[in-house]
mmCIF file with all atom_site columns, C-alpha atoms and ligand atoms in Angstrom:
data_model
loop_
_atom_site.group_PDB
_atom_site.id
_atom_site.type_symbol
_atom_site.label_atom_id
_atom_site.label_alt_id
_atom_site.label_comp_id
_atom_site.label_asym_id
_atom_site.label_entity_id
_atom_site.label_seq_id
_atom_site.pdbx_PDB_ins_code
_atom_site.Cartn_x
_atom_site.Cartn_y
_atom_site.Cartn_z
_atom_site.occupancy
_atom_site.B_iso_or_equiv
_atom_site.pdbx_formal_charge
_atom_site.auth_seq_id
_atom_site.auth_comp_id
_atom_site.auth_asym_id
_atom_site.auth_atom_id
_atom_site.pdbx_PDB_model_num
ATOM   1   C  CA  . MET J 1 1   ? -18.018 0.726  -39.428 1.00 58.00 ? 1   MET J CA  1
ATOM   2   C  CA  . PHE J 1 2   ? -14.877 2.385  -40.826 1.00 60.00 ? 2   PHE J CA  1
ATOM   3   C  CA  . SER J 1 3   ? -13.196 -0.949 -41.420 1.00 57.00 ? 3   SER J CA  1
ATOM   4   C  CA  . ARG J 1 4   ? -16.226 -2.313 -43.268 1.00 57.00 ? 4   ARG J CA  1
ATOM   5   C  CA  . LEU J 1 5   ? -16.390 0.760  -45.493 1.00 61.00 ? 5   LEU J CA  1
ATOM   6   C  CA  . LEU J 1 6   ? -12.732 0.445  -46.337 1.00 58.00 ? 6   LEU J CA  1
ATOM   7   C  CA  . THR J 1 7   ? -12.847 -3.270 -46.881 1.00 54.00 ? 7   THR J CA  1
ATOM   8   C  CA  . ASP J 1 8   ? -15.679 -2.799 -49.349 1.00 56.00 ? 8   ASP J CA  1
ATOM   9   C  CA  . ALA J 1 9   ? -13.720 -0.123 -51.155 1.00 57.00 ? 9   ALA J CA  1
ATOM   10  C  CA  . LEU J 1 10  ? -10.471 -2.038 -51.471 1.00 54.00 ? 10  LEU J CA  1
ATOM   11  C  CA  . HIS J 1 11  ? -9.679  -4.410 -54.247 1.00 50.00 ? 11  HIS J CA  1
ATOM   12  C  CA  . VAL J 1 12  ? -9.668  -8.021 -53.187 1.00 55.00 ? 12  VAL J CA  1
ATOM   13  C  CA  . GLY J 1 13  ? -6.252  -9.631 -53.022 1.00 59.00 ? 13  GLY J CA  1
ATOM   14  C  CA  . LEU J 1 14  ? -4.165  -6.529 -52.455 1.00 67.00 ? 14  LEU J CA  1
ATOM   15  C  CA  . PRO J 1 15  ? -2.190  -6.409 -49.245 1.00 69.00 ? 15  PRO J CA  1
ATOM   16  C  CA  . VAL J 1 16  ? -3.556  -3.752 -46.966 1.00 88.00 ? 16  VAL J CA  1
ATOM   17  C  CA  . ASN J 1 17  ? -2.197  -1.957 -43.990 1.00 94.00 ? 17  ASN J CA  1
ATOM   18  C  CA  . CYS J 1 18  ? -3.715  0.569  -41.661 1.00 97.00 ? 18  CYS J CA  1
ATOM   19  C  CA  . ALA J 1 19  ? -3.482  4.051  -43.151 1.00 96.00 ? 19  ALA J CA  1
ATOM   20  C  CA  . GLY J 1 20  ? -2.638  5.432  -39.719 1.00 97.00 ? 20  GLY J CA  1
ATOM   21  C  CA  . CYS J 1 21  ? -0.352  3.075  -37.845 1.00 97.00 ? 21  CYS J CA  1
ATOM   22  C  CA  . GLY J 1 22  ? 0.594   0.637  -40.592 1.00 96.00 ? 22  GLY J CA  1
ATOM   23  C  CA  . ARG J 1 23  ? -0.873  -2.449 -38.891 1.00 96.00 ? 23  ARG J CA  1
ATOM   24  C  CA  . TRP J 1 24  ? -1.244  -5.238 -41.449 1.00 94.00 ? 24  TRP J CA  1
ATOM   25  C  CA  . ASP J 1 25  ? -4.427  -6.791 -42.743 1.00 91.00 ? 25  ASP J CA  1
ATOM   26  C  CA  . THR J 1 26  ? -6.679  -3.878 -42.085 1.00 94.00 ? 26  THR J CA  1
ATOM   27  C  CA  . PRO J 1 27  ? -7.161  -0.700 -44.109 1.00 94.00 ? 27  PRO J CA  1
ATOM   28  C  CA  . LEU J 1 28  ? -7.868  1.245  -40.928 1.00 96.00 ? 28  LEU J CA  1
ATOM   29  C  CA  . CYS J 1 29  ? -7.554  -0.317 -37.494 1.00 97.00 ? 29  CYS J CA  1
ATOM   30  C  CA  . GLY J 1 30  ? -10.019 0.359  -34.719 1.00 97.00 ? 30  GLY J CA  1
ATOM   31  C  CA  . ASP J 1 31  ? -7.551  2.463  -32.760 1.00 97.00 ? 31  ASP J CA  1
ATOM   32  C  CA  . CYS J 1 32  ? -6.904  4.783  -35.697 1.00 96.00 ? 32  CYS J CA  1
ATOM   33  C  CA  . ALA J 1 33  ? -10.576 4.906  -36.670 1.00 95.00 ? 33  ALA J CA  1
ATOM   34  C  CA  . ALA J 1 34  ? -11.390 5.991  -33.117 1.00 95.00 ? 34  ALA J CA  1
ATOM   35  C  CA  . LEU J 1 35  ? -9.123  9.007  -33.589 1.00 95.00 ? 35  LEU J CA  1
ATOM   36  C  CA  . LEU J 1 36  ? -11.570 10.270 -36.224 1.00 94.00 ? 36  LEU J CA  1
ATOM   37  C  CA  . ALA J 1 37  ? -14.656 9.514  -34.169 1.00 92.00 ? 37  ALA J CA  1
ATOM   38  C  CA  . ALA J 1 38  ? -14.154 11.885 -31.246 1.00 89.00 ? 38  ALA J CA  1
ATOM   39  C  CA  . PRO J 1 39  ? -16.060 15.174 -31.168 1.00 89.00 ? 39  PRO J CA  1
ATOM   40  C  CA  . PRO J 1 40  ? -14.152 18.023 -32.833 1.00 92.00 ? 40  PRO J CA  1
ATOM   41  C  CA  . HIS J 1 41  ? -12.147 20.331 -30.617 1.00 91.00 ? 41  HIS J CA  1
ATOM   42  C  CA  . ARG J 1 42  ? -11.709 24.067 -30.887 1.00 91.00 ? 42  ARG J CA  1
ATOM   43  C  CA  . VAL J 1 43  ? -8.331  25.169 -32.187 1.00 90.00 ? 43  VAL J CA  1
ATOM   44  C  CA  . GLU J 1 44  ? -6.985  28.212 -30.413 1.00 89.00 ? 44  GLU J CA  1
ATOM   45  C  CA  . HIS J 1 45  ? -4.447  30.716 -31.625 1.00 85.00 ? 45  HIS J CA  1
ATOM   46  C  CA  . VAL J 1 46  ? -5.142  30.512 -35.342 1.00 84.00 ? 46  VAL J CA  1
ATOM   47  C  CA  . ASP J 1 47  ? -4.148  34.073 -36.043 1.00 86.00 ? 47  ASP J CA  1
ATOM   48  C  CA  . ALA J 1 48  ? -4.904  33.882 -39.772 1.00 82.00 ? 48  ALA J CA  1
ATOM   49  C  CA  . ALA J 1 49  ? -8.521  32.964 -38.993 1.00 82.00 ? 49  ALA J CA  1
ATOM   50  C  CA  . GLY J 1 50  ? -9.227  36.237 -37.223 1.00 86.00 ? 50  GLY J CA  1
ATOM   51  C  CA  . GLN J 1 51  ? -12.507 35.981 -35.314 1.00 81.00 ? 51  GLN J CA  1
ATOM   52  C  CA  . VAL J 1 52  ? -13.620 32.824 -37.117 1.00 81.00 ? 52  VAL J CA  1
ATOM   53  C  CA  . ASP J 1 53  ? -13.978 29.758 -34.930 1.00 81.00 ? 53  ASP J CA  1
ATOM   54  C  CA  . VAL J 1 54  ? -11.702 26.944 -36.036 1.00 85.00 ? 54  VAL J CA  1
ATOM   55  C  CA  . TRP J 1 55  ? -12.503 23.335 -35.190 1.00 88.00 ? 55  TRP J CA  1
ATOM   56  C  CA  . ALA J 1 56  ? -10.429 20.230 -35.793 1.00 90.00 ? 56  ALA J CA  1
ATOM   57  C  CA  . LEU J 1 57  ? -11.543 16.657 -35.971 1.00 89.00 ? 57  LEU J CA  1
ATOM   58  C  CA  . SER J 1 58  ? -8.262  15.466 -34.545 1.00 91.00 ? 58  SER J CA  1
ATOM   59  C  CA  . THR J 1 59  ? -4.749  16.636 -33.916 1.00 90.00 ? 59  THR J CA  1
ATOM   60  C  CA  . TYR J 1 60  ? -2.494  16.370 -36.929 1.00 91.00 ? 60  TYR J CA  1
ATOM   61  C  CA  . THR J 1 61  ? 0.021   14.171 -35.191 1.00 94.00 ? 61  THR J CA  1
ATOM   62  C  CA  . GLY J 1 62  ? 0.667   10.492 -34.627 1.00 97.00 ? 62  GLY J CA  1
ATOM   63  C  CA  . PRO J 1 63  ? -1.315  8.072  -36.808 1.00 97.00 ? 63  PRO J CA  1
ATOM   64  C  CA  . VAL J 1 64  ? -3.691  10.808 -37.996 1.00 96.00 ? 64  VAL J CA  1
ATOM   65  C  CA  . ARG J 1 65  ? -0.951  12.558 -39.946 1.00 97.00 ? 65  ARG J CA  1
ATOM   66  C  CA  . PRO J 1 66  ? -0.085  9.675  -42.351 1.00 96.00 ? 66  PRO J CA  1
ATOM   67  C  CA  . LEU J 1 67  ? -3.774  8.843  -42.593 1.00 95.00 ? 67  LEU J CA  1
ATOM   68  C  CA  . VAL J 1 68  ? -4.669  12.379 -43.699 1.00 94.00 ? 68  VAL J CA  1
ATOM   69  C  CA  . LEU J 1 69  ? -1.640  12.668 -45.955 1.00 93.00 ? 69  LEU J CA  1
ATOM   70  C  CA  . GLY J 1 70  ? -2.508  9.395  -47.678 1.00 94.00 ? 70  GLY J CA  1
ATOM   71  C  CA  . TRP J 1 71  ? -6.049  10.571 -48.217 1.00 93.00 ? 71  TRP J CA  1
ATOM   72  C  CA  . LYS J 1 72  ? -4.973  13.986 -49.463 1.00 90.00 ? 72  LYS J CA  1
ATOM   73  C  CA  . ASN J 1 73  ? -2.267  12.852 -51.861 1.00 88.00 ? 73  ASN J CA  1
ATOM   74  C  CA  . GLY J 1 74  ? -4.299  10.004 -53.331 1.00 87.00 ? 74  GLY J CA  1
ATOM   75  C  CA  . ALA J 1 75  ? -2.158  7.151  -52.042 1.00 89.00 ? 75  ALA J CA  1
ATOM   76  C  CA  . ARG J 1 76  ? -5.163  6.045  -49.975 1.00 92.00 ? 76  ARG J CA  1
ATOM   77  C  CA  . GLU J 1 77  ? -8.164  6.979  -52.052 1.00 90.00 ? 77  GLU J CA  1
ATOM   78  C  CA  . ASP J 1 78  ? -9.987  4.208  -50.212 1.00 92.00 ? 78  ASP J CA  1
ATOM   79  C  CA  . LEU J 1 79  ? -10.211 6.588  -47.234 1.00 94.00 ? 79  LEU J CA  1
ATOM   80  C  CA  . GLY J 1 80  ? -12.695 8.845  -49.035 1.00 93.00 ? 80  GLY J CA  1
ATOM   81  C  CA  . PRO J 1 81  ? -15.778 7.142  -47.560 1.00 95.00 ? 81  PRO J CA  1
ATOM   82  C  CA  . VAL J 1 82  ? -14.192 7.093  -44.091 1.00 95.00 ? 82  VAL J CA  1
ATOM   83  C  CA  . MET J 1 83  ? -13.386 10.782 -44.234 1.00 95.00 ? 83  MET J CA  1
ATOM   84  C  CA  . ALA J 1 84  ? -16.886 11.548 -45.507 1.00 96.00 ? 84  ALA J CA  1
ATOM   85  C  CA  . VAL J 1 85  ? -18.415 9.723  -42.535 1.00 96.00 ? 85  VAL J CA  1
ATOM   86  C  CA  . ALA J 1 86  ? -16.053 11.526 -40.164 1.00 96.00 ? 86  ALA J CA  1
ATOM   87  C  CA  . GLY J 1 87  ? -16.948 14.881 -41.748 1.00 95.00 ? 87  GLY J CA  1
ATOM   88  C  CA  . GLU J 1 88  ? -20.676 14.209 -41.557 1.00 96.00 ? 88  GLU J CA  1
ATOM   89  C  CA  . ARG J 1 89  ? -20.352 13.156 -37.937 1.00 96.00 ? 89  ARG J CA  1
ATOM   90  C  CA  . ALA J 1 90  ? -18.340 16.281 -37.120 1.00 94.00 ? 90  ALA J CA  1
ATOM   91  C  CA  . GLY J 1 91  ? -20.862 18.495 -38.912 1.00 94.00 ? 91  GLY J CA  1
ATOM   92  C  CA  . HIS J 1 92  ? -23.740 16.903 -37.041 1.00 94.00 ? 92  HIS J CA  1
ATOM   93  C  CA  . TRP J 1 93  ? -21.964 17.534 -33.759 1.00 93.00 ? 93  TRP J CA  1
ATOM   94  C  CA  . LEU J 1 94  ? -21.047 21.111 -34.743 1.00 91.00 ? 94  LEU J CA  1
ATOM   95  C  CA  . ALA J 1 95  ? -24.687 21.919 -35.445 1.00 90.00 ? 95  ALA J CA  1
ATOM   96  C  CA  . GLY J 1 96  ? -25.209 21.997 -31.690 1.00 89.00 ? 96  GLY J CA  1
ATOM   97  C  CA  . GLN J 1 97  ? -22.103 24.085 -31.058 1.00 88.00 ? 97  GLN J CA  1
ATOM   98  C  CA  . LEU J 1 98  ? -22.730 27.084 -33.298 1.00 84.00 ? 98  LEU J CA  1
ATOM   99  C  CA  . ARG J 1 99  ? -22.734 30.481 -31.659 1.00 81.00 ? 99  ARG J CA  1
ATOM   100 C  CA  . PRO J 1 100 ? -26.220 32.009 -31.371 1.00 82.00 ? 100 PRO J CA  1
ATOM   101 C  CA  . GLU J 1 101 ? -25.158 34.910 -33.592 1.00 85.00 ? 101 GLU J CA  1
ATOM   102 C  CA  . ALA J 1 102 ? -24.029 32.442 -36.267 1.00 81.00 ? 102 ALA J CA  1
ATOM   103 C  CA  . VAL J 1 103 ? -27.366 30.658 -36.097 1.00 80.00 ? 103 VAL J CA  1
ATOM   104 C  CA  . SER J 1 104 ? -29.232 33.982 -36.318 1.00 84.00 ? 104 SER J CA  1
ATOM   105 C  CA  . ALA J 1 105 ? -27.138 35.101 -39.287 1.00 86.00 ? 105 ALA J CA  1
ATOM   106 C  CA  . ALA J 1 106 ? -27.642 31.786 -41.052 1.00 83.00 ? 106 ALA J CA  1
ATOM   107 C  CA  . GLN J 1 107 ? -31.379 31.915 -40.473 1.00 83.00 ? 107 GLN J CA  1
ATOM   108 C  CA  . ALA J 1 108 ? -31.564 35.519 -41.727 1.00 90.00 ? 108 ALA J CA  1
ATOM   109 C  CA  . SER J 1 109 ? -29.516 34.833 -44.846 1.00 90.00 ? 109 SER J CA  1
ATOM   110 C  CA  . GLY J 1 110 ? -30.848 31.357 -45.471 1.00 86.00 ? 110 GLY J CA  1
ATOM   111 C  CA  . CYS J 1 111 ? -27.398 29.833 -45.634 1.00 86.00 ? 111 CYS J CA  1
ATOM   112 C  CA  . LEU J 1 112 ? -24.446 28.757 -43.582 1.00 83.00 ? 112 LEU J CA  1
ATOM   113 C  CA  . LEU J 1 113 ? -21.150 28.458 -45.408 1.00 85.00 ? 113 LEU J CA  1
ATOM   114 C  CA  . VAL J 1 114 ? -18.667 25.689 -44.801 1.00 87.00 ? 114 VAL J CA  1
ATOM   115 C  CA  . VAL J 1 115 ? -15.382 26.917 -46.206 1.00 82.00 ? 115 VAL J CA  1
ATOM   116 C  CA  . PRO J 1 116 ? -12.669 24.340 -46.806 1.00 83.00 ? 116 PRO J CA  1
ATOM   117 C  CA  . ALA J 1 117 ? -9.048  25.224 -46.402 1.00 79.00 ? 117 ALA J CA  1
ATOM   118 C  CA  . PRO J 1 118 ? -7.825  25.635 -49.972 1.00 80.00 ? 118 PRO J CA  1
ATOM   119 C  CA  . SER J 1 119 ? -5.981  22.704 -51.475 1.00 80.00 ? 119 SER J CA  1
ATOM   120 C  CA  . GLY J 1 120 ? -2.541  23.256 -52.929 1.00 82.00 ? 120 GLY J CA  1
ATOM   121 C  CA  . LEU J 1 121 ? -2.157  24.111 -56.596 1.00 85.00 ? 121 LEU J CA  1
ATOM   122 C  CA  . GLY J 1 122 ? -0.890  20.660 -57.556 1.00 83.00 ? 122 GLY J CA  1
ATOM   123 C  CA  . ARG J 1 123 ? -3.825  18.936 -55.917 1.00 81.00 ? 123 ARG J CA  1
ATOM   124 C  CA  . ARG J 1 124 ? -6.270  21.352 -57.558 1.00 83.00 ? 124 ARG J CA  1
ATOM   125 C  CA  . LEU J 1 125 ? -4.719  20.751 -60.972 1.00 86.00 ? 125 LEU J CA  1
ATOM   126 C  CA  . ARG J 1 126 ? -5.057  16.998 -60.450 1.00 84.00 ? 126 ARG J CA  1
ATOM   127 C  CA  . GLY J 1 127 ? -8.686  17.454 -59.461 1.00 82.00 ? 127 GLY J CA  1
ATOM   128 C  CA  . ARG J 1 128 ? -8.131  16.050 -55.972 1.00 83.00 ? 128 ARG J CA  1
ATOM   129 C  CA  . LEU J 1 129 ? -10.393 18.443 -54.142 1.00 87.00 ? 129 LEU J CA  1
ATOM   130 C  CA  . VAL J 1 130 ? -10.451 16.443 -50.950 1.00 90.00 ? 130 VAL J CA  1
ATOM   131 C  CA  . ALA J 1 131 ? -10.950 19.506 -48.749 1.00 90.00 ? 131 ALA J CA  1
ATOM   132 C  CA  . ALA J 1 132 ? -14.031 20.435 -50.773 1.00 91.00 ? 132 ALA J CA  1
ATOM   133 C  CA  . ASP J 1 133 ? -15.320 16.864 -50.462 1.00 92.00 ? 133 ASP J CA  1
ATOM   134 C  CA  . LEU J 1 134 ? -14.793 17.024 -46.702 1.00 93.00 ? 134 LEU J CA  1
ATOM   135 C  CA  . ALA J 1 135 ? -16.529 20.421 -46.522 1.00 93.00 ? 135 ALA J CA  1
ATOM   136 C  CA  . ASP J 1 136 ? -19.483 18.923 -48.395 1.00 95.00 ? 136 ASP J CA  1
ATOM   137 C  CA  . ALA J 1 137 ? -19.620 16.096 -45.848 1.00 96.00 ? 137 ALA J CA  1
ATOM   138 C  CA  . VAL J 1 138 ? -19.466 18.561 -42.947 1.00 94.00 ? 138 VAL J CA  1
ATOM   139 C  CA  . ALA J 1 139 ? -22.255 20.598 -44.560 1.00 93.00 ? 139 ALA J CA  1
ATOM   140 C  CA  . ARG J 1 140 ? -24.411 17.468 -44.891 1.00 94.00 ? 140 ARG J CA  1
ATOM   141 C  CA  . GLY J 1 141 ? -23.802 16.706 -41.223 1.00 94.00 ? 141 GLY J CA  1
ATOM   142 C  CA  . LEU J 1 142 ? -24.584 20.275 -40.207 1.00 91.00 ? 142 LEU J CA  1
ATOM   143 C  CA  . ALA J 1 143 ? -27.815 20.220 -42.162 1.00 89.00 ? 143 ALA J CA  1
ATOM   144 C  CA  . ALA J 1 144 ? -28.846 16.930 -40.598 1.00 91.00 ? 144 ALA J CA  1
ATOM   145 C  CA  . GLY J 1 145 ? -27.841 18.042 -37.118 1.00 88.00 ? 145 GLY J CA  1
ATOM   146 C  CA  . TRP J 1 146 ? -29.576 21.343 -37.494 1.00 83.00 ? 146 TRP J CA  1
ATOM   147 C  CA  . SER J 1 147 ? -32.806 19.794 -38.695 1.00 78.00 ? 147 SER J CA  1
ATOM   148 C  CA  . ASP J 1 148 ? -32.661 17.265 -35.839 1.00 74.00 ? 148 ASP J CA  1
ATOM   149 C  CA  . ALA J 1 149 ? -32.384 20.128 -33.331 1.00 66.00 ? 149 ALA J CA  1
ATOM   150 C  CA  . ALA J 1 150 ? -34.972 22.385 -34.942 1.00 59.00 ? 150 ALA J CA  1
ATOM   151 C  CA  . PRO J 1 151 ? -38.436 22.354 -33.445 1.00 50.00 ? 151 PRO J CA  1
ATOM   152 C  CA  . PRO J 1 152 ? -41.216 21.119 -35.703 1.00 44.00 ? 152 PRO J CA  1
ATOM   153 C  CA  . ARG J 1 153 ? -42.317 23.732 -38.219 1.00 43.00 ? 153 ARG J CA  1
ATOM   154 C  CA  . SER J 1 154 ? -45.721 24.126 -36.581 1.00 42.00 ? 154 SER J CA  1
ATOM   155 C  CA  . ALA J 1 155 ? -44.079 24.862 -33.204 1.00 39.00 ? 155 ALA J CA  1
ATOM   156 C  CA  . ARG J 1 156 ? -41.846 27.532 -34.790 1.00 40.00 ? 156 ARG J CA  1
ATOM   157 C  CA  . SER J 1 157 ? -44.653 29.326 -36.576 1.00 37.00 ? 157 SER J CA  1
ATOM   158 C  CA  . GLY J 1 158 ? -46.512 29.818 -33.414 1.00 34.00 ? 158 GLY J CA  1
HETATM 159 ZN ZN1 . ZN  E 2 .   ? -4.046  1.914  -37.135 1.00 65.13 ? 1   ZN  E ZN1 1
#
């Protein structure tokens, strides 16, 4: 699925290589795509986050690092659809992982915020708000996952 999305997004005739491992003739190989397809994992010891749960789609090492850097800096704008799918998938999965108090607070307030890590000044000035785009994708996934898990309205109302 990732490869098809990328192939559609790339211009025909340009040499392509995997954004993660550099393998030729594919914009994103199956091995690297699989690194974005696993369920998110909780990140421990993020002191700056305080009591906020922090989740990561993948570790920022190996092939994921050049993949993410290419997407963030615009060298691989073709990864936008791939990252959106990964974000939606992660959001859908996270919908089932929210703490009960987070669900209660979201239901009481009518909203659940997805806050992206702020992009650097240079990226913001260039209008490359990739973290915001990813947060939007996660929010779409959360909304879909939450509505999938919610009982039918008639069952909730009693
Ligand atoms: Zn690869």
